[in-house]
Short mmCIF file of C-alpha atoms in Angstrom, two decimals:
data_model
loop_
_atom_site.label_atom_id
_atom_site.label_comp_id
_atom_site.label_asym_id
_atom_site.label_seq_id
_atom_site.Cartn_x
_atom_site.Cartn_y
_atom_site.Cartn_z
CA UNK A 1 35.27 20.75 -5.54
CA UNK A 2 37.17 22.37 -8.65
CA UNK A 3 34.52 25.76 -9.08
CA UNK A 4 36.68 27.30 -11.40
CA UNK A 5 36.55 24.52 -13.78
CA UNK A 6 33.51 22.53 -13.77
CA UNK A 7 31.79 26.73 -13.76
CA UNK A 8 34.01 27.29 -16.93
CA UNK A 9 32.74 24.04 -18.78
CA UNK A 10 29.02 24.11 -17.89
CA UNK A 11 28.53 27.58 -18.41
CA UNK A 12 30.21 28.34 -21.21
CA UNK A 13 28.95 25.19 -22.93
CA UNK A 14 24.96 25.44 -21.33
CA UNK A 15 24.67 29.32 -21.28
CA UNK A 16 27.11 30.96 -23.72
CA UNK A 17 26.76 28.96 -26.80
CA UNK A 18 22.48 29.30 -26.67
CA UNK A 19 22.66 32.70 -25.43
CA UNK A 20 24.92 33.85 -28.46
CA UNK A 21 23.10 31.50 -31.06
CA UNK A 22 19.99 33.66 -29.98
CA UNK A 23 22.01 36.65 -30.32
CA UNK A 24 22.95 35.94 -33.95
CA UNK A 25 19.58 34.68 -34.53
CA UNK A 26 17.98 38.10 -33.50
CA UNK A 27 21.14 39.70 -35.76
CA UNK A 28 19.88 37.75 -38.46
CA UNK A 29 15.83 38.55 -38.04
CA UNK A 30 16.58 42.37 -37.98
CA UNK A 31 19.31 42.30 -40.77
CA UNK A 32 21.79 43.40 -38.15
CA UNK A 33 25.47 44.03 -39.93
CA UNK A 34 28.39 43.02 -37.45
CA UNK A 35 28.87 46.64 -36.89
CA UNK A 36 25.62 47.43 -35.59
CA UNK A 37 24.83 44.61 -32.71
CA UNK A 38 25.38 46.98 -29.58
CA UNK A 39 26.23 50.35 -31.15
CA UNK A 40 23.10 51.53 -28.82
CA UNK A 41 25.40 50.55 -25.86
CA UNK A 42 28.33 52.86 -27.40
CA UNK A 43 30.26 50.26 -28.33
CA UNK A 44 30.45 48.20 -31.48
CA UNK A 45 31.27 44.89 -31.54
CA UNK A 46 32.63 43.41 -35.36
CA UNK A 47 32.06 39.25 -34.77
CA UNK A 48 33.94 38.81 -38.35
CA UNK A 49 36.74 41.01 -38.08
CA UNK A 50 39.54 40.72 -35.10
CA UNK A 51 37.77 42.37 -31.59
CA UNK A 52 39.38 43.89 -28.67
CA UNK A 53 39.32 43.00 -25.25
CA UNK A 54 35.54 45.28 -24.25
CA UNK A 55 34.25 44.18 -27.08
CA UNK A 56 34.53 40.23 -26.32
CA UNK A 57 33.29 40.96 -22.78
CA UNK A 58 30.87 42.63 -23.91
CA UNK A 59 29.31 40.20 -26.25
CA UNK A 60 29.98 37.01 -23.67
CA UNK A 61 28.46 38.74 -21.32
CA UNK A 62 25.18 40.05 -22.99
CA UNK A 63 25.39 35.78 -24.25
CA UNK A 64 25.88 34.68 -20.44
CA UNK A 65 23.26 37.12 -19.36
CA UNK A 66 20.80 35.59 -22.01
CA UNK A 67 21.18 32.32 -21.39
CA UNK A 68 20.76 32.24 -17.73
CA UNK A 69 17.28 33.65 -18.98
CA UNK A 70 16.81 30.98 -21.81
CA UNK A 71 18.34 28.04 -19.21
CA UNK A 72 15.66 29.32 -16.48
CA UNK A 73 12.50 29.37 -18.90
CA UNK A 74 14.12 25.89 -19.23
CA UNK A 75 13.78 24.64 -15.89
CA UNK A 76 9.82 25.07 -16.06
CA UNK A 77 9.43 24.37 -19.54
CA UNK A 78 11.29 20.89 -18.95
CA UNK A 79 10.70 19.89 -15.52
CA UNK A 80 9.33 16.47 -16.21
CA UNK A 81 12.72 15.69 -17.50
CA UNK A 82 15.67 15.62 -15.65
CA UNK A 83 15.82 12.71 -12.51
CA UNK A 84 12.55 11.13 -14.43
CA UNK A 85 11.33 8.31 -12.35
CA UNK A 86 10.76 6.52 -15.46
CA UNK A 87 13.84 6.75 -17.28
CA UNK A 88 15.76 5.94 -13.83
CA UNK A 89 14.30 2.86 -13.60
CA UNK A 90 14.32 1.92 -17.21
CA UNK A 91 18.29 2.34 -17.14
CA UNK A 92 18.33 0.37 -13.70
CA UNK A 93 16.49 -2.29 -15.29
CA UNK A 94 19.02 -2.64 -18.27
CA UNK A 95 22.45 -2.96 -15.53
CA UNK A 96 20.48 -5.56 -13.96
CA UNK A 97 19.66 -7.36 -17.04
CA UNK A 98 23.18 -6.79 -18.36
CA UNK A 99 25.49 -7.47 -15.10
CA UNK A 100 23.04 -8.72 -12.61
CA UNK A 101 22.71 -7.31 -9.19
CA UNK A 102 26.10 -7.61 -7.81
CA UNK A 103 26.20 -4.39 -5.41
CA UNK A 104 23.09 -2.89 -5.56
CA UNK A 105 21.13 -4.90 -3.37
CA UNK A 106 23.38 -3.34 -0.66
CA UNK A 107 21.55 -0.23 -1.40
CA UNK A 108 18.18 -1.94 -1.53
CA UNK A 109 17.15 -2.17 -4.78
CA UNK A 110 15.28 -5.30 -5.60
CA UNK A 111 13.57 -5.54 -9.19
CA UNK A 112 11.37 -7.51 -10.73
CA UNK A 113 13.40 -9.32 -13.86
CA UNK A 114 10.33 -9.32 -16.15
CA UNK A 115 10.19 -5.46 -16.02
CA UNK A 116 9.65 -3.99 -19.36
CA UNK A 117 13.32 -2.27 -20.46
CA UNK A 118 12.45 0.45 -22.90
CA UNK A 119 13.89 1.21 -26.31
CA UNK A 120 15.54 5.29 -27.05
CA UNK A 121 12.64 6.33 -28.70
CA UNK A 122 9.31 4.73 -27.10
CA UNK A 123 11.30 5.88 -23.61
CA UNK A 124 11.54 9.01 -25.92
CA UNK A 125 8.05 9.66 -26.43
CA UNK A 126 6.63 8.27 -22.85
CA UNK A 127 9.28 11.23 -21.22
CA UNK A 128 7.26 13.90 -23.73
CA UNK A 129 4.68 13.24 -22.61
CA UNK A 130 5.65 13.37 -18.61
CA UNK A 131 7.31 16.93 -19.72
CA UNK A 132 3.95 18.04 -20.84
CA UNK A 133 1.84 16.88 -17.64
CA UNK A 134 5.25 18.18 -16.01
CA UNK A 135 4.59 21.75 -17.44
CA UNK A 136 0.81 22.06 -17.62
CA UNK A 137 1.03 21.33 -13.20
CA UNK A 138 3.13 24.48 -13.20
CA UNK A 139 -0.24 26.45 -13.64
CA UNK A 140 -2.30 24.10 -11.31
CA UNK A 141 -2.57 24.36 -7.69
CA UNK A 142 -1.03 20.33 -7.31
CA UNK A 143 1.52 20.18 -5.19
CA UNK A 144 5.04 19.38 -6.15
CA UNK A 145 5.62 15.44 -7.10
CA UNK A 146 7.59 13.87 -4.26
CA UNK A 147 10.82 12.28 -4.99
CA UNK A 148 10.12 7.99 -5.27
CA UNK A 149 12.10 5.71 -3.20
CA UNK A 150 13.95 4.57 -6.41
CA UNK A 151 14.23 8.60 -7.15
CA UNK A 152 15.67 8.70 -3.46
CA UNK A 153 17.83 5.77 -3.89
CA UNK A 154 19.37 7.41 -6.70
CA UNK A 155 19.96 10.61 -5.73
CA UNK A 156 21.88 9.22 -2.67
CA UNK A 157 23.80 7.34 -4.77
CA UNK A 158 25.29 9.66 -6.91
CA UNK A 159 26.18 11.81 -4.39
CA UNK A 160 27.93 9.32 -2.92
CA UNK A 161 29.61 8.11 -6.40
CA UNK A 162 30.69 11.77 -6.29
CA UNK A 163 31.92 12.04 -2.11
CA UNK A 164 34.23 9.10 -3.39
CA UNK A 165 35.14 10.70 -6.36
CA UNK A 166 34.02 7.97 -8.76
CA UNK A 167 31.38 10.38 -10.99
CA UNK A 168 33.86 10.19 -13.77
CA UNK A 169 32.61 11.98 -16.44
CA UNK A 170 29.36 12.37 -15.92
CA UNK A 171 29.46 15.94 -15.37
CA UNK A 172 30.86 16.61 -19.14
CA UNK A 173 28.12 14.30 -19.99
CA UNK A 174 25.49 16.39 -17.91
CA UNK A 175 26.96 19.70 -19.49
CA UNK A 176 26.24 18.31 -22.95
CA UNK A 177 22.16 17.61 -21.66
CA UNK A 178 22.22 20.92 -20.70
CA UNK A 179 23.41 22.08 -23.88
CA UNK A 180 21.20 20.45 -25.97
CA UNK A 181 17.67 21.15 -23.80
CA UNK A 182 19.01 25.10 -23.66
CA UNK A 183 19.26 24.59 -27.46
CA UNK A 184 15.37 23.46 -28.16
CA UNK A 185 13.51 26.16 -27.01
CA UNK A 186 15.49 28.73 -29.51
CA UNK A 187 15.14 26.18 -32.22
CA UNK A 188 11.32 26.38 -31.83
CA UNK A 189 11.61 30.25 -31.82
CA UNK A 190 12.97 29.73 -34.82
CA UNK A 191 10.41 27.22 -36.47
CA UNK A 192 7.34 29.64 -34.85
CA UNK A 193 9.13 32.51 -36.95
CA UNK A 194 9.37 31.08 -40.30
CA UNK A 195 5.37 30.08 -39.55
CA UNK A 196 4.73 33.03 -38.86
CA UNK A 197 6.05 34.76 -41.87
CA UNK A 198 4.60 32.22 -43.90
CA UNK A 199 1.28 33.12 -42.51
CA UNK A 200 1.76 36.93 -43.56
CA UNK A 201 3.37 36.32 -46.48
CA UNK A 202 6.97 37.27 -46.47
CA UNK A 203 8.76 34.45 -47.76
CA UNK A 204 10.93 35.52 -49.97
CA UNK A 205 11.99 32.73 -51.80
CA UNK A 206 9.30 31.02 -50.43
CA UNK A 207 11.54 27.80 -50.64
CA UNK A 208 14.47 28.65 -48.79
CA UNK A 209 12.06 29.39 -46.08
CA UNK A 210 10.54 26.16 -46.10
CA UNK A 211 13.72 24.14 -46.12
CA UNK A 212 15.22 26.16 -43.61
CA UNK A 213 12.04 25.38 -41.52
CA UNK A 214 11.85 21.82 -42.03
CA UNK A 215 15.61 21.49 -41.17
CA UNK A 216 15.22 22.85 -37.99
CA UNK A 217 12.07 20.49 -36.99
CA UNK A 218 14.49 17.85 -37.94
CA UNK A 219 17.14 19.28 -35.47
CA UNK A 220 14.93 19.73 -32.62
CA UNK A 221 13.61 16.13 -33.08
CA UNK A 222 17.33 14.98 -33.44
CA UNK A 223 18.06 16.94 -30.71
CA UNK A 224 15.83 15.95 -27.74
CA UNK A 225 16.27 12.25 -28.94
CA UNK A 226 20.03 12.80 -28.03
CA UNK A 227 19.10 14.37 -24.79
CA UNK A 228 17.13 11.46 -23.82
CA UNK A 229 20.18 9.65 -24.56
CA UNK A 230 22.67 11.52 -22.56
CA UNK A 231 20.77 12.13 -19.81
CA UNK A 232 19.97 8.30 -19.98
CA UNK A 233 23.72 7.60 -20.05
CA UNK A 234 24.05 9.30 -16.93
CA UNK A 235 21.97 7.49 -15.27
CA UNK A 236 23.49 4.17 -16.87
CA UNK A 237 26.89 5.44 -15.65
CA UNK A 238 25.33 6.33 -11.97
CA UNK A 239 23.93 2.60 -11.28
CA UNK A 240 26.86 0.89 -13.39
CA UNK A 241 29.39 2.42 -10.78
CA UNK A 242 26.97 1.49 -7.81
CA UNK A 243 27.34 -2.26 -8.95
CA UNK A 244 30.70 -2.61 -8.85
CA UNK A 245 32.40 -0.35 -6.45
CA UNK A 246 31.78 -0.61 -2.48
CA UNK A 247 30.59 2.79 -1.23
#
């Protein structure tokens, strides 16, 4: 396994770029000039101007640091999500329909044909709402879902894709869904803060708070519909490569 490089792509692209966004968001909320970010570490850091070697490691690191925190709150918040039994099967269902079974049976997968195959956003909408249930168990005493045999199945396989070194590039493709859930939960920050200065009164324009409020809805909407669809294309990719390649 290549650490160096698959730790340089996922973290920089699922930890760095949220963590800073939040950074320049909470710049931004407290009318923060470039100068004055971390002058309270003894150090100033000047994003617009050319910065010296600290300075860069100090801001990627106070980015990093942040979102390992905003990519952990993650993990609960979306743990109906990733490996969804649902969306496995749904993207099992369309290989099948589109290739047939050539391989797979070898691993034991046998499907009824007449299985509904989801569109993006009904399969959208039906994963919400397993993310909610998902969430709300994380404060009940139920004990943690077990894995399905198709869950199981597919698991297996794509470590096995992997062993032979047939992932491809799912991993980029995994490094982009963890971009884009790691980018939601600022986004609603963001959303609950122009409500809430609505509610006491500080908009001011009272427009440009509104559009800027209503255009990031729209991006968190556009964004978890793409994150569906990544996260769907990896599992496309995982039982597309199980059909046609003896492992």
């Amino acid at each position: 396994m290549d650490f160096s490089s698959r730790f340089s792509l996922y973290d920089v692209v699922a930890m760095i770029i949220p963590g800073g966004l939040i950074i320049a968001f909470i710049a931004w909320v407290h009318n923060l000039n470039c100068e004055s970010i971390v002058r309270c570490c003894g150090n100033t850091i000047i994003i617009f101007e050319s910065w010296n070697f600290i300075q860069s490691i100090i801001f990627l690191s106070a980015a990093y640091i942040i979102g390992l925190v905003n990519n952990w709150i993650n993990d609960g918040v979306f743990i109906g999500f990733r490996n969804n039994d649902l969306a496995i099967k749904n993207e099992l269902n369309k290989i099948i329909a589109l290739h047939g079974n050539k391989k797979l049976y070898k691993s034991g997968i046998i499907l009824d044909q007449s299985d509904e195959i989801f569109k993006l956003l009904p399969l959208s909408y039906r994963i919400l709402k397993l993310i909610i249930e998902g969430w709300r168990n994380i404060f009940s005493n139920s004990n943690v879902k077990e894995l399905s045999d198709l869950g199981i199945v597919y698991y297996f396989s794509y470590y096995k894709l992997s062993r032979n070194h047939l992932i491809g590039g799912i991993p980029i493709i995994e490094a982009q869904v963890a971009l884009l859930r790691n980018l939601i939960l600022p986004l609603i920050i963001v959303v609950s803060y122009f409500i809430i200065r609505a509610i006491i009164g500080l908009n001011n324009p009272p427009y440009v708070d509104k559009i800027t409020m209503s255009v990031t809805l729209f991006l968190i909407i556009i964004t978890y519909i793409v994150m569906v669809q990544r996260q769907n294309k990896v599992y496309n990719l995982v039982w597309e490569a199980l059909n046609y390649n003896d492992i």
